[in-house]
Tab-separated table of C-alpha atoms in Angstrom:
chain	number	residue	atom	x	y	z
A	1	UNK	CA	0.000	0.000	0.000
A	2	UNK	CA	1.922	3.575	-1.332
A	3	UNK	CA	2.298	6.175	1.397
A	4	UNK	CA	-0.932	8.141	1.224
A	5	UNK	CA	-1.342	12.554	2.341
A	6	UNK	CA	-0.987	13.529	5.946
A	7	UNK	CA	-4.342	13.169	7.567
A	8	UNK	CA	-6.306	16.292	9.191
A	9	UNK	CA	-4.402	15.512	12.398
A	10	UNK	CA	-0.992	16.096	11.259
A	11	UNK	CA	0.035	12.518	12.338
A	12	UNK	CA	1.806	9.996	10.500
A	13	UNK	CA	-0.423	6.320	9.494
A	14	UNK	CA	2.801	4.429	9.023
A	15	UNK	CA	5.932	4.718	11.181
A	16	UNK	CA	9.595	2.411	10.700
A	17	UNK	CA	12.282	3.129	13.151
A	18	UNK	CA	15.646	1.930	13.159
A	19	UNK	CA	15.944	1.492	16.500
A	20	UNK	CA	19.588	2.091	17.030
A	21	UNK	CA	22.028	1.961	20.001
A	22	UNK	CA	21.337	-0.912	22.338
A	23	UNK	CA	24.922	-1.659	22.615
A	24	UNK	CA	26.365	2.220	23.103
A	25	UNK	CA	23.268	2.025	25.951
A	26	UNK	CA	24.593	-1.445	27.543
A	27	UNK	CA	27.983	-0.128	27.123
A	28	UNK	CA	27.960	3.464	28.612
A	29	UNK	CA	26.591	1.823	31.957
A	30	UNK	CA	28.936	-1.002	32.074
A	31	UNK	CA	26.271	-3.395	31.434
A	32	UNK	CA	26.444	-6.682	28.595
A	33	UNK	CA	25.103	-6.227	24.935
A	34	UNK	CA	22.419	-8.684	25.560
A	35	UNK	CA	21.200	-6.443	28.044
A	36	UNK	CA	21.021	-3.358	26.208
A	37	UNK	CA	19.077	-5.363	23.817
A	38	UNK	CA	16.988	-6.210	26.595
A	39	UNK	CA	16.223	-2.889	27.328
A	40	UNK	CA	15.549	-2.153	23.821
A	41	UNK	CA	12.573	-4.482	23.559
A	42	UNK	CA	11.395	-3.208	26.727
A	43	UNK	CA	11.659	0.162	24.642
A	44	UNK	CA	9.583	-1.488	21.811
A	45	UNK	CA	6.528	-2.339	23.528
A	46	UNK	CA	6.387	0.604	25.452
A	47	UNK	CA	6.096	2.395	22.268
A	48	UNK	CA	3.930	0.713	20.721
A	49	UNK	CA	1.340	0.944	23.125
A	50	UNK	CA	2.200	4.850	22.714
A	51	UNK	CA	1.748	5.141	18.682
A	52	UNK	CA	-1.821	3.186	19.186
A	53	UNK	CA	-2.386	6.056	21.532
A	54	UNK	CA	-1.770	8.479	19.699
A	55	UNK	CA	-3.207	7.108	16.255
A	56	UNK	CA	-0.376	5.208	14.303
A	57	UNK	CA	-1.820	2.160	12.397
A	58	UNK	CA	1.569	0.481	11.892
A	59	UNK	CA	4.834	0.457	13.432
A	60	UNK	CA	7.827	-0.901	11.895
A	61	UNK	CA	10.967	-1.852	13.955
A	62	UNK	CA	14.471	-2.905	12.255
A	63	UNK	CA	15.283	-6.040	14.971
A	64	UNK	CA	17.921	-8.336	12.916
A	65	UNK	CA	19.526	-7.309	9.435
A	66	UNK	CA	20.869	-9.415	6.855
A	67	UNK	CA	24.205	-8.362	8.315
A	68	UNK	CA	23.844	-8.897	11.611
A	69	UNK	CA	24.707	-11.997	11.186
A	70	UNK	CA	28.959	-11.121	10.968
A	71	UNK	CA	28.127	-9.734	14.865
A	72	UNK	CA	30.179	-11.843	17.810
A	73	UNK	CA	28.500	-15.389	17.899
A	74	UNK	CA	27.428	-14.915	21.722
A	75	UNK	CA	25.676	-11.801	20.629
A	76	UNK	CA	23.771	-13.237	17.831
A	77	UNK	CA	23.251	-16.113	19.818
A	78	UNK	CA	21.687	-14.192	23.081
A	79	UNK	CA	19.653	-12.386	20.482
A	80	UNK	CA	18.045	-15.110	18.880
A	81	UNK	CA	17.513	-16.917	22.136
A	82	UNK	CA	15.736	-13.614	23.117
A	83	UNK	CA	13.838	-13.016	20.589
A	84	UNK	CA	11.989	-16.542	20.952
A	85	UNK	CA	11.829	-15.601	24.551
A	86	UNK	CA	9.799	-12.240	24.158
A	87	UNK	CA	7.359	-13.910	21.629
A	88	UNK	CA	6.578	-16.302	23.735
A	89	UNK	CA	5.801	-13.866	26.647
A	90	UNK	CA	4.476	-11.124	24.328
A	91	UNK	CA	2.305	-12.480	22.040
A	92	UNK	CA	-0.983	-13.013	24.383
A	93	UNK	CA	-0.319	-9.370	25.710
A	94	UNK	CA	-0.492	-8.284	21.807
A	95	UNK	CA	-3.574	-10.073	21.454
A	96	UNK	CA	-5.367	-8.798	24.775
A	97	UNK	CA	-4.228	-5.572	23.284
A	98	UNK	CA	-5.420	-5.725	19.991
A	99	UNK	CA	-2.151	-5.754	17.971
A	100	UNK	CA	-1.141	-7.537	15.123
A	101	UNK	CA	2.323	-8.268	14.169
A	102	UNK	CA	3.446	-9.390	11.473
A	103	UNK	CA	7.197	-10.046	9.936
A	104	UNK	CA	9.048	-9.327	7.194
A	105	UNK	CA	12.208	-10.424	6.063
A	106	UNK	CA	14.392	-13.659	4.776
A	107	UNK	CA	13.597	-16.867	6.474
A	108	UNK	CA	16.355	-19.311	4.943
A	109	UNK	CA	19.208	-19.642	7.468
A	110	UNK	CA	16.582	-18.978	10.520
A	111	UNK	CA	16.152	-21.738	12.809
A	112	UNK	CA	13.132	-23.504	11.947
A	113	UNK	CA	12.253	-23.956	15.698
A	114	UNK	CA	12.237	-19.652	15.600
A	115	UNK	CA	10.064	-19.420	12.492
A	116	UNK	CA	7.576	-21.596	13.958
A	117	UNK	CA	7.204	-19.251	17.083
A	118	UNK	CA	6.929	-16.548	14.164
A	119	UNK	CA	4.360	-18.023	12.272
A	120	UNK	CA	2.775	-18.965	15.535
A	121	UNK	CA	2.433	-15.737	16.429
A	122	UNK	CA	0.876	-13.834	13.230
A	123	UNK	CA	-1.571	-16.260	13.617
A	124	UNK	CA	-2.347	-15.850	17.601
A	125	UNK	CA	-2.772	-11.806	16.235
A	126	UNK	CA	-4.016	-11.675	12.835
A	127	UNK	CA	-6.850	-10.648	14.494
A	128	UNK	CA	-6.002	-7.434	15.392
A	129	UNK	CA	-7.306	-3.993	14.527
A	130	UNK	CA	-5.903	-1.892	17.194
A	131	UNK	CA	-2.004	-1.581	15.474
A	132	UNK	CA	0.105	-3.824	13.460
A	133	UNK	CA	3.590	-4.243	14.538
A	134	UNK	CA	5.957	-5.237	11.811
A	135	UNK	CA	9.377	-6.452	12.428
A	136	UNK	CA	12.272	-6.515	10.287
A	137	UNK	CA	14.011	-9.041	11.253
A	138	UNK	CA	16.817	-11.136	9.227
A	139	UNK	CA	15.995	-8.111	7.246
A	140	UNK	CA	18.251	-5.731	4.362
A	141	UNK	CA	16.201	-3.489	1.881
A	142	UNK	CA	18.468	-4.850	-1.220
A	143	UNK	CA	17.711	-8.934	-0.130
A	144	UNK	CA	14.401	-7.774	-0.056
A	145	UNK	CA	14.459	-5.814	-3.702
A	146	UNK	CA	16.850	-8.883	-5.292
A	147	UNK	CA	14.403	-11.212	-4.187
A	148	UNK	CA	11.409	-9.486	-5.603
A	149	UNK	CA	13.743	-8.721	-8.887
A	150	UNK	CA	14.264	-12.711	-9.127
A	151	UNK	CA	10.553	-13.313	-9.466
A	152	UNK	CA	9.603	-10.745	-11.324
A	153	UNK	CA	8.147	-10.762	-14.907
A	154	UNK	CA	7.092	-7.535	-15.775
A	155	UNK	CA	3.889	-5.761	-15.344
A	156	UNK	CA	5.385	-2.572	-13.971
A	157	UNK	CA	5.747	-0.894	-10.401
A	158	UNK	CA	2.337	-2.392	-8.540
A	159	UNK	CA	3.519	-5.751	-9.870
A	160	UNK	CA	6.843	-5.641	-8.295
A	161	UNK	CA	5.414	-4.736	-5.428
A	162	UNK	CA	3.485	-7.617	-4.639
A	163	UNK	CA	6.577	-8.870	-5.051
A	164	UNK	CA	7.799	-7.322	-1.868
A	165	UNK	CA	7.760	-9.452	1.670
A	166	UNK	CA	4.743	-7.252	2.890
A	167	UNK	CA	2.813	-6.074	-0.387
A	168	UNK	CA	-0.334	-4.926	1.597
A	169	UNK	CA	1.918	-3.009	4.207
A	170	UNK	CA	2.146	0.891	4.088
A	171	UNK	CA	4.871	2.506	3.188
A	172	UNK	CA	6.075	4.698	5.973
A	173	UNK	CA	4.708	8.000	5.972
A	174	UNK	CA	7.775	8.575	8.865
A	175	UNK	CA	11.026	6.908	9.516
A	176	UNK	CA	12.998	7.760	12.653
A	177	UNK	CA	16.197	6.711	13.295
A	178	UNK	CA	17.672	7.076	17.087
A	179	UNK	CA	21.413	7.794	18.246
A	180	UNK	CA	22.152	10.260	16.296
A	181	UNK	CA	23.455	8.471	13.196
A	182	UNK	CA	22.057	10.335	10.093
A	183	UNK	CA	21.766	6.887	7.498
A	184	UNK	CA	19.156	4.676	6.666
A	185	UNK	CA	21.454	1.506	6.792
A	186	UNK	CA	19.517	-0.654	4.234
A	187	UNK	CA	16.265	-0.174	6.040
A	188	UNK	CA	13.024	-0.255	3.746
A	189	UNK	CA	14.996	0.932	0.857
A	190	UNK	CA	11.573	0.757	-1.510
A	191	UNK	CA	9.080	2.001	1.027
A	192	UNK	CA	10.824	4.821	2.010
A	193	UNK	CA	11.210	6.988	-1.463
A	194	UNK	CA	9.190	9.378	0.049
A	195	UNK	CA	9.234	9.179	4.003
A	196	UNK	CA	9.814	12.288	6.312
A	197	UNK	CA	13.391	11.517	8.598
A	198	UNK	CA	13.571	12.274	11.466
A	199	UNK	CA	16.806	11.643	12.887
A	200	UNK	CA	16.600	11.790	17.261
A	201	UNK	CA	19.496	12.185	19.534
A	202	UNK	CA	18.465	9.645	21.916
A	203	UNK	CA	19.969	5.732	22.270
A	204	UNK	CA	17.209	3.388	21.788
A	205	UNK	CA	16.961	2.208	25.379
A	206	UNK	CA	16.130	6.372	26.314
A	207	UNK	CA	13.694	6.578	23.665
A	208	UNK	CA	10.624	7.422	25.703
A	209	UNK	CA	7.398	8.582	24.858
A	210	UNK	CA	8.253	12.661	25.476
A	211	UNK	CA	11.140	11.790	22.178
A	212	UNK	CA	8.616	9.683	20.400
A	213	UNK	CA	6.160	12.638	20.066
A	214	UNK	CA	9.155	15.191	18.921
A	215	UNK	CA	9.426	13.067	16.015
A	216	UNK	CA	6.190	13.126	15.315
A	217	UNK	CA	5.574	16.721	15.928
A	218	UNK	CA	8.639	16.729	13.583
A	219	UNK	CA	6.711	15.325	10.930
A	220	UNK	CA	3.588	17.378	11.003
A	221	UNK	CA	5.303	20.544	10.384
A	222	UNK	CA	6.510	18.691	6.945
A	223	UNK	CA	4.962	19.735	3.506
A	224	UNK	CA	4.528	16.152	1.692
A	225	UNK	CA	4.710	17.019	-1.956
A	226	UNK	CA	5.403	13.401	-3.520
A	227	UNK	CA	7.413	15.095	-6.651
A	228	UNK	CA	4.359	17.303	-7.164
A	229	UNK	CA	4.157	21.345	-6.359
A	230	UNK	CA	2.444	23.520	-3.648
A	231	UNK	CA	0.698	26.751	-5.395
């Protein structure tokens, strides 16, 4: 689904962030990567339950990239073994909440025993209607393009598209990046031709709601032209 006008209300339908700076977090306090991680999901579900608040439809996060994978082995390993963990413990609170989530990303080289918990969970939530949260996760915007590009067969851009790993997702209308790094590190390459950045100071793990609605206070002082002209 293209990125559509700014409502009435100024506020953005579709929001990715790359949610940046676990480690700097974990590090600056003396603390181990997988707990700045830790503290980063905390970080996700806390705003999530803010953008439904305040009239997001979907959230995208960035949790794994393709090239996460050349990261220490105990790191990847801690991650993976918490990101079972939290789906586990987090999917009946998405339901009770009215969230969907949903994933997007390569699944070859995932354990099998993970995917399961991921399929598991879209299921539990397709349900619903409140949010969707969509995770990137074993995730790079030119896997996702090449693998589109291997299956395609013409038909032009809405055909590609549905070539895409979520073809009835929006395309953010904002993308935030925290910890102060200005780059978009491979992150929706497609869907975000024409997203607002916003690029916030904060580390991931201090991401709270007050730097949340900067951003998107950020965004509704934008003009969203889409190539066109204003007057």
């Amino acid at each position: 689904m293209p990125a559509t006008p700014t409502d009435a209300s100024g506020r953005p339908r579709s929001v990715a962030i790359i949610t940046d700076g676990n480690g700097r977090w974990a590090q600056r306090r003396g603390l181990s990567v997988a707990e700045g991680h830790r503290a980063g999901a905390d970080v996700v579900r806390a705003r999530l339950r803010d953008a439904a608040e305040l009239g997001v439809e979907e959230l995208t996060v960035f949790s794994f990239s393709t090239e996460n994978w050349t990261r220490p082995v105990t790191e990847v390993s801690a991650l993976m073994a918490m990101f079972g963990e939290r789906i586990d413990r987090e999917t009946p609170e998405l339901v009770e909440e009215g969230a969907r989530m949903r994933f997007i990303g390569r699944r070859e080289g995932v354990d099998p025993a993970l995917i399961e918990k991921m399929d598991w969970a879209e299921q539990q939530t397709a349900g619903g209607d409140a949010i969707t949260l969509v995770v990137a996760f074993n995730y790079g915007g030119r896997a996702e393009i090449l693998d589109a590009a291997a299956r395609y067969e013409g038909g032009g851009e809405d055909a590609f598209r549905a070539l895409l790993y979520g073809p009835d997702l929006r395309d953010p209308d904002l993308l935030i990046r925290t910890s102060g790094e200005q780059r978009i590190s491979n992150y929706l390459l497609w869907q975000c031709a024409y997203s607002e950045i916003v690029f916030a100071p904060e580390l991931w793990p201090d991401f709270d709601r007050g730097a949340f609605e900067r951003c998107l206070d950020a965004y509704a002082t934008r003009d969203r032209r889409f190539g066109g002209r204003v007057g």
